[in-house]
Coordinates of C-alpha atoms in Angstrom, one line a residue:
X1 CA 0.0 0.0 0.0
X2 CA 1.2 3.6 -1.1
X3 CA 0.2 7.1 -0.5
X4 CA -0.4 6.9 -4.2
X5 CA -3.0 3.9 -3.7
X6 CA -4.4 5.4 -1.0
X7 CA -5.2 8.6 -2.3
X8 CA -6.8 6.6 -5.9
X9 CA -8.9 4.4 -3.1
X10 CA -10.5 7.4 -1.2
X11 CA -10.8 10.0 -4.0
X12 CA -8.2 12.1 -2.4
X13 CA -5.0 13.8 -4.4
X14 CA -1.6 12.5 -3.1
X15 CA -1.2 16.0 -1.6
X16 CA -3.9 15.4 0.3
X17 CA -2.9 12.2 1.7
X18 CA 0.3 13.3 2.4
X19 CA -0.7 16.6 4.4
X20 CA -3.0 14.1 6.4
X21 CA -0.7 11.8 7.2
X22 CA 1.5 14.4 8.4
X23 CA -0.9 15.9 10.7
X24 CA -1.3 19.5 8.2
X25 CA -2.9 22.5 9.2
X26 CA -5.4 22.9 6.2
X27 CA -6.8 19.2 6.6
X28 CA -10.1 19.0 8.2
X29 CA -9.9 16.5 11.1
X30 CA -12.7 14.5 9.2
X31 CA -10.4 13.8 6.7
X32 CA -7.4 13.0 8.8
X33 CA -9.4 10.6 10.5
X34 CA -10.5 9.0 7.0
X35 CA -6.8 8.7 5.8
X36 CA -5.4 7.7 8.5
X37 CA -7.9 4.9 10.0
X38 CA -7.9 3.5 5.9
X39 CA -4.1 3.3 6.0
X40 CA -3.9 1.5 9.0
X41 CA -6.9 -0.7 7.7
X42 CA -4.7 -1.5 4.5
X43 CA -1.6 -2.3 6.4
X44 CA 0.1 1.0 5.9
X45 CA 2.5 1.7 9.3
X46 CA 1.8 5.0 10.6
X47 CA 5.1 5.3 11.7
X48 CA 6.3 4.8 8.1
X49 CA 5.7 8.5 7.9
X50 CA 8.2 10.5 9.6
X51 CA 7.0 14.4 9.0
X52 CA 10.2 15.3 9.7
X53 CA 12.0 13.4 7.2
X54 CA 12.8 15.8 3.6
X55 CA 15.2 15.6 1.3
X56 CA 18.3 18.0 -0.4
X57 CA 17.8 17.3 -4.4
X58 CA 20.5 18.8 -6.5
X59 CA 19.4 18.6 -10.5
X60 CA 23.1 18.5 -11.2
X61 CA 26.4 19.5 -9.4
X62 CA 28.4 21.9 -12.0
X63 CA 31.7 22.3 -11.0
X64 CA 33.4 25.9 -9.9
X65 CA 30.3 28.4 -9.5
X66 CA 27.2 25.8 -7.8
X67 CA 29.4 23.4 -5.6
X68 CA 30.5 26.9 -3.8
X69 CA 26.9 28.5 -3.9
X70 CA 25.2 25.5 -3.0
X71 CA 27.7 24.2 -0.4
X72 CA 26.7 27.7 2.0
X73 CA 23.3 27.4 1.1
X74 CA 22.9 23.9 1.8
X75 CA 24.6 24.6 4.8
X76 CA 22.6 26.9 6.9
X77 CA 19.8 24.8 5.5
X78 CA 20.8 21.6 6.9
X79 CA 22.0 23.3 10.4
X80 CA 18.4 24.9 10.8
X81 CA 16.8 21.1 10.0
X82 CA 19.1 19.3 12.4
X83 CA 18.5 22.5 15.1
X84 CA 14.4 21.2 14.2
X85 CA 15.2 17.8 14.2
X86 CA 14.1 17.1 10.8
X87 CA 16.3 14.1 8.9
X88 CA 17.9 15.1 5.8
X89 CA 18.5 13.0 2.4
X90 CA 20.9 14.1 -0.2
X91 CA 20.4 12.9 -3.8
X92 CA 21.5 14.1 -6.9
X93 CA 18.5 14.2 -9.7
X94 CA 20.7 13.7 -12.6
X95 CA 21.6 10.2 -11.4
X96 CA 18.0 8.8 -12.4
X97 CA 17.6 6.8 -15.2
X98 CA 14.5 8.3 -17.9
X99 CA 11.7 6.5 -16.3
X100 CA 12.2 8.4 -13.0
X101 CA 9.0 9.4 -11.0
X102 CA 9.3 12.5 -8.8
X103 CA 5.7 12.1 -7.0
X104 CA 6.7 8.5 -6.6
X105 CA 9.9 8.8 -5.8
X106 CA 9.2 11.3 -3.3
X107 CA 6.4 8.8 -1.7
X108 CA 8.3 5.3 -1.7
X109 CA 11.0 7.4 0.1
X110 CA 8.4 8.7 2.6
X111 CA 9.9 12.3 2.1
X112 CA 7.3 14.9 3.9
X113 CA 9.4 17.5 1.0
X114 CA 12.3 18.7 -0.5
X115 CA 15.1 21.8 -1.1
X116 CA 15.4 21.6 -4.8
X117 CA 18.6 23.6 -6.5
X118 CA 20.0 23.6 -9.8
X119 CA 17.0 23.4 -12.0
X120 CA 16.6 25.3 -14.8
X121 CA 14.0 25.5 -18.2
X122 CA 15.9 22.8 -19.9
X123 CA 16.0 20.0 -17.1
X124 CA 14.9 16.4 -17.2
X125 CA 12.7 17.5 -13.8
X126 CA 11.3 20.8 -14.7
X127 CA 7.5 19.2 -16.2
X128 CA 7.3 16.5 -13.3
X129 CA 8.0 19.8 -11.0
X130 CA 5.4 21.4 -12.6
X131 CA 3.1 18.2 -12.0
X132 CA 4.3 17.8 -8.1
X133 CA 1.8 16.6 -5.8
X134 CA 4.1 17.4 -3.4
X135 CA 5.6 20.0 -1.3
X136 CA 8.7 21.6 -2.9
X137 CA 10.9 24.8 -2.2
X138 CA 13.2 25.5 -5.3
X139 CA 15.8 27.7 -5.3
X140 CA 16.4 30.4 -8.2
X141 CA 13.5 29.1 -10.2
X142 CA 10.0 30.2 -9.8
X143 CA 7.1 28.1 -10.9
X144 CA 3.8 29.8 -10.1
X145 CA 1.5 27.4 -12.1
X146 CA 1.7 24.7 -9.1
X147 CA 0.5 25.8 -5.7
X148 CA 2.4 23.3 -4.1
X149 CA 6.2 25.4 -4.9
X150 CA 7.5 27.8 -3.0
X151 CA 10.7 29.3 -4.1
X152 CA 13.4 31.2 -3.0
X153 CA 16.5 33.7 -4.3
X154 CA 18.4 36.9 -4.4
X155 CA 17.0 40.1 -5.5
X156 CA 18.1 41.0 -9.0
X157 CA 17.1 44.4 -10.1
X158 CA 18.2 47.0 -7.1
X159 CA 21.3 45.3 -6.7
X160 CA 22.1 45.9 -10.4
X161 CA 20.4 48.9 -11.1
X162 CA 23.1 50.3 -8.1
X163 CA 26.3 48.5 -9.9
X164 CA 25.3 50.8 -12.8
X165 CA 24.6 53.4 -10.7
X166 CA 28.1 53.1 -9.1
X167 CA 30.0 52.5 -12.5
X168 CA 28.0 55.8 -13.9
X169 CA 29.1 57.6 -11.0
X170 CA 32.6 56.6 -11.9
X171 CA 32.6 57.8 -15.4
X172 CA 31.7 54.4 -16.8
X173 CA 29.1 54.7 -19.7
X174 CA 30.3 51.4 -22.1
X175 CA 29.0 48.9 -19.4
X176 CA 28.6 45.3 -20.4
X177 CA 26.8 42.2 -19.3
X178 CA 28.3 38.5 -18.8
X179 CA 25.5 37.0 -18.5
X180 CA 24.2 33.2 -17.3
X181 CA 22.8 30.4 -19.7
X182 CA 20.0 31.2 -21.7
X183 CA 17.7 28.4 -20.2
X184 CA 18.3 29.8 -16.3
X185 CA 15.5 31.4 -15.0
X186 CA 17.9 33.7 -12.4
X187 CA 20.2 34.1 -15.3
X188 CA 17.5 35.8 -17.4
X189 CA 16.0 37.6 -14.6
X190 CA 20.0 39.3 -13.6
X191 CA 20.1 39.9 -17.7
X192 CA 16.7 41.7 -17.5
X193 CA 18.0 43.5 -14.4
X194 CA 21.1 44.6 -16.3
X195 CA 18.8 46.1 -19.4
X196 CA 16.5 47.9 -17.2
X197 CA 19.8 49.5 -14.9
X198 CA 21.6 50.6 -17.9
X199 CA 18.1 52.1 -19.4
X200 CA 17.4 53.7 -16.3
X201 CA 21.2 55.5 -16.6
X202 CA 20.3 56.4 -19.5
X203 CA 22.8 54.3 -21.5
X204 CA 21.8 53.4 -25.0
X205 CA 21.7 49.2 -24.7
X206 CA 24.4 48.0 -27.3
X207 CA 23.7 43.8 -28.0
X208 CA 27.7 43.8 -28.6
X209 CA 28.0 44.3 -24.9
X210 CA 26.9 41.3 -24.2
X211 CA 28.4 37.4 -23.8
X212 CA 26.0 34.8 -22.6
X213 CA 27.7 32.5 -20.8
X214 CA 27.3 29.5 -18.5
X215 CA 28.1 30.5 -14.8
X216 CA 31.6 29.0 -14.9
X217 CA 34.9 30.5 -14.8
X218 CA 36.0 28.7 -17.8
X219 CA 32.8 30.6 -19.5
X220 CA 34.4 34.1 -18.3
X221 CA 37.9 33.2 -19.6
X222 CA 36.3 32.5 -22.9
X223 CA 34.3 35.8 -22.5
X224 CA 37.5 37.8 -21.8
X225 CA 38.2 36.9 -25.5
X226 CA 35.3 38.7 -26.9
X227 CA 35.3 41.8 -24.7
X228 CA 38.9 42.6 -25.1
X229 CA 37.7 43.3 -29.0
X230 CA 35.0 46.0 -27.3
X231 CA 35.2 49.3 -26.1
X232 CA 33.7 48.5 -22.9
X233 CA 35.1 50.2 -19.5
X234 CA 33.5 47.8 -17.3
X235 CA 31.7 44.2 -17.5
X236 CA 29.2 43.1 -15.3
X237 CA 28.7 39.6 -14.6
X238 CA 25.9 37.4 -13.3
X239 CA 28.3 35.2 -11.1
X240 CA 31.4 35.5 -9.1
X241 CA 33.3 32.4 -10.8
X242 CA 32.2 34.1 -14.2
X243 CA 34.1 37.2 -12.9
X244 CA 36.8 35.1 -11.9
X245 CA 37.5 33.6 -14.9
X246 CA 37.0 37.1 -17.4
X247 CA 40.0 38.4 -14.9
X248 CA 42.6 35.7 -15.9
X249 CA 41.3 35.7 -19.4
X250 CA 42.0 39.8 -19.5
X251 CA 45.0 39.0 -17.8
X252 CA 45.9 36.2 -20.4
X253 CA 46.0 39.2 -22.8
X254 CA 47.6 42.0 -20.9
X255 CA 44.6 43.8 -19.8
X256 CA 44.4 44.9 -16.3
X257 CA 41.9 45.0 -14.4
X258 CA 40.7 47.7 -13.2
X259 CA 43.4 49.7 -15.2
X260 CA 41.9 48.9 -18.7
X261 CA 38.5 47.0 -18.0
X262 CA 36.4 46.9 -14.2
X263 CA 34.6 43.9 -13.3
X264 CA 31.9 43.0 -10.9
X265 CA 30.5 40.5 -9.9
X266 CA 27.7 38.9 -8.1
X267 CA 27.5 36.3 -5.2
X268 CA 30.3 37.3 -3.1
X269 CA 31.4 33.8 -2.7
X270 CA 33.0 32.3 0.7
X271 CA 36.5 31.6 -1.8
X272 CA 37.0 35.5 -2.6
X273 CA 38.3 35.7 1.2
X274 CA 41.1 33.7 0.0
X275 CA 42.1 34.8 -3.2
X276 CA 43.9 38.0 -4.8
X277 CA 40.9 39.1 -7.3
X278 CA 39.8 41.7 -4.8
X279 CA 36.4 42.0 -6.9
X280 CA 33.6 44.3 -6.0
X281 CA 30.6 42.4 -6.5
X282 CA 26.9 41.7 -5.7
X283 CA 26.4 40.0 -2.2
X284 CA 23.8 37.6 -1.6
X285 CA 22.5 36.6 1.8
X286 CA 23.5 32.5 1.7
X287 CA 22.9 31.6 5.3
X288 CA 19.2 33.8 5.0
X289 CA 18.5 31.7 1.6
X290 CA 19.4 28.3 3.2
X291 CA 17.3 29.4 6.8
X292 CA 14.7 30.8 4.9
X293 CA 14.1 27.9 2.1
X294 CA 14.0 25.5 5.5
X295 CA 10.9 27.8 7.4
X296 CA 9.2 27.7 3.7
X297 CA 9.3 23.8 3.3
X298 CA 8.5 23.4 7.0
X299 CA 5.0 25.8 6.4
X300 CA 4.6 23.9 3.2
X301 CA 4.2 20.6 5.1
X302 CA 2.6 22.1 7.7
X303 CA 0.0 23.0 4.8
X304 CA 0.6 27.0 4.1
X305 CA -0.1 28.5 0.9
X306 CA 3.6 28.3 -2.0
X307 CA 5.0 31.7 -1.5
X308 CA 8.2 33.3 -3.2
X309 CA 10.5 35.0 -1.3
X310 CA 12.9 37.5 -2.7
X311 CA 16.1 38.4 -0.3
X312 CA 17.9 41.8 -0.4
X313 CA 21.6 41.7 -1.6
X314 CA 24.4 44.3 -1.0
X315 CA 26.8 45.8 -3.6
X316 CA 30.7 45.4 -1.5
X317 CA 32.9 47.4 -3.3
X318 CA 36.4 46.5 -3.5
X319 CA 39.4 47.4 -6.0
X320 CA 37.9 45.8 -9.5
X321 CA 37.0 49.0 -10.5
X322 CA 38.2 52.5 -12.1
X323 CA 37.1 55.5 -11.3
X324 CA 37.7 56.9 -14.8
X325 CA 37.2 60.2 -13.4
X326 CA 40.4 60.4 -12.0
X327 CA 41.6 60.5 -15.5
X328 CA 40.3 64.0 -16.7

């Protein structure tokens, strides 16, 4: 017997079952009572049910830029489960062969939810999250179609829109964008940030500003290439490890940084403390995500409406960029 059974049996959607089973908030005690006294009458062990029982599900592991975002997020968000007492599975997604089940797999594991990260348009997992019965928290990737998602990320546009600010400030007016992968949801929304900042300036968007990458440093050494054939003053980029990597590549063809091209970034990454890039960048909040994408799950179970959460983020300026008024 399976929550999946059980549900078809009594009418119910596995959601439904689930949330009973786990003792939810917005489950009438009538029903409860009907789930519960079935699933003992079928043989189904109560205590096969642990509530506090979720899983960490990574869609892949990319080398460089996610292992060190999603090591401090999945940090504070495993300290503030154990500090609950919750259990915590690790699995990676990409792993499963093509006939994999999320609703089931989800079930036969007796998983009460789950932290997804690393999901973007073009993954194997993005219709079955759609479908999820389930409750989910995903990070950088919003889903609104399924009430059963709550999500969680960084604020894009005021962080941006006060890099540009900054880099105006400083006489900067050719600005580009490194940008993310097409198919990332964060990555578009940090590339629609940068569009509306620069418009805002009142800089004339140029498309030969921009390089759309793939959040790694080998992506930004690749970039460094193309923008070292630009008039640019300054480059933007949507992650540390991209920023990383377009400083060696610039360096790779004698251009300094800040001297001849500044560069930000954004993340603010526990590895800049021990490295001599000295980058201004974006910071996001990675202990708040983690803590935070833990409380949403934890209401989500507990049968609260999906909500999206967007966190504030802090420009930290260091000695990656020019004042170019200095130079007049």
């Amino acid at each position: 017997m399976t929550i999946k059974q059980i549900a078809k049996d009594l009418n119910l959607s596995m959601g439904t079952v689930s949330k009973a089973l786990n003792d939810a908030r917005d489950v009438s005690e009538e029903t409860k009572q009907l789930v519960c006294e079935y699933a003992k009458k079928m043989g189904y062990s109560l205590s096969r049910v642990p509530g506090n029982r979720i899983a960490l599900l990574y869609q892949f592991m990319q080398a460089n830029y996610q292992n060190q975002l999603f090591f401090s997020v999945t940090t504070a968000f495993s300290l503030a489960a154990s500090n609950s007492r919750f259990e915590i599975v690790t699995d990676i997604l990409a792993n499963k062969d093509e006939k994999f089940n999320l609703n089931e797999y989800m079930e036969n594991n007796h998983f009460a939810g789950a932290f997804v990260l690393g999901v973007n348009f073009d993954s194997p997992i993005y219709n079955q999250l759609v479908e999820s019965k389930l409750p989910l928290v995903l990070m950088d990737m919003y889903i609104p179609e399924n009430p059963m998602l709550s999500s969680i990320g960084s604020e894009s546009i005021p962080p941006i829109k006060t890099a540009v600010s900054y880099l105006r400030h400083l006489g900067h007016s050719k600005i580009g964008f490194l940008a993310g992968e097409q198919q990332s949801f964060v990555a578009a929304e940090r590339f629609a940030a940068y569009i509306l900042a620069i418009s805002s300036a009142g800089i004339k968007f140029q498309s030969d500003y921009i390089y759309f990458g793939d959040f790694t440093k080998e992506c930004g050494i690749e970039a460094a290439r193309y923008f070292a054939e630009t008039d640019v003053t300054a480059v933007i980029c949507a992650s540390d490890m991209m920023a990383m990597g377009l400083i060696d590549g610039l360096a790779e063809r004698g251009i300094g940084v800040p001297d001849r091209i500044s560069v930000i970034g954004f993340d603010d990454l526990e590895l800049l403390r021990y490295t001599n890039y000295d980058l201004t960048t974006i910071r996001q909040d990675f202990n708040k995500i983690g803590e935070t994408a833990f409380q949403q799950l934890c209401d989500l179970i507990k049968g609260k409406p999906a909500q999206r959460i967007i966190l504030p983020c802090q420009l930290v300026k260091r000695g990656s960029v020019r004042d170019l008024n200095l130079l007049s």
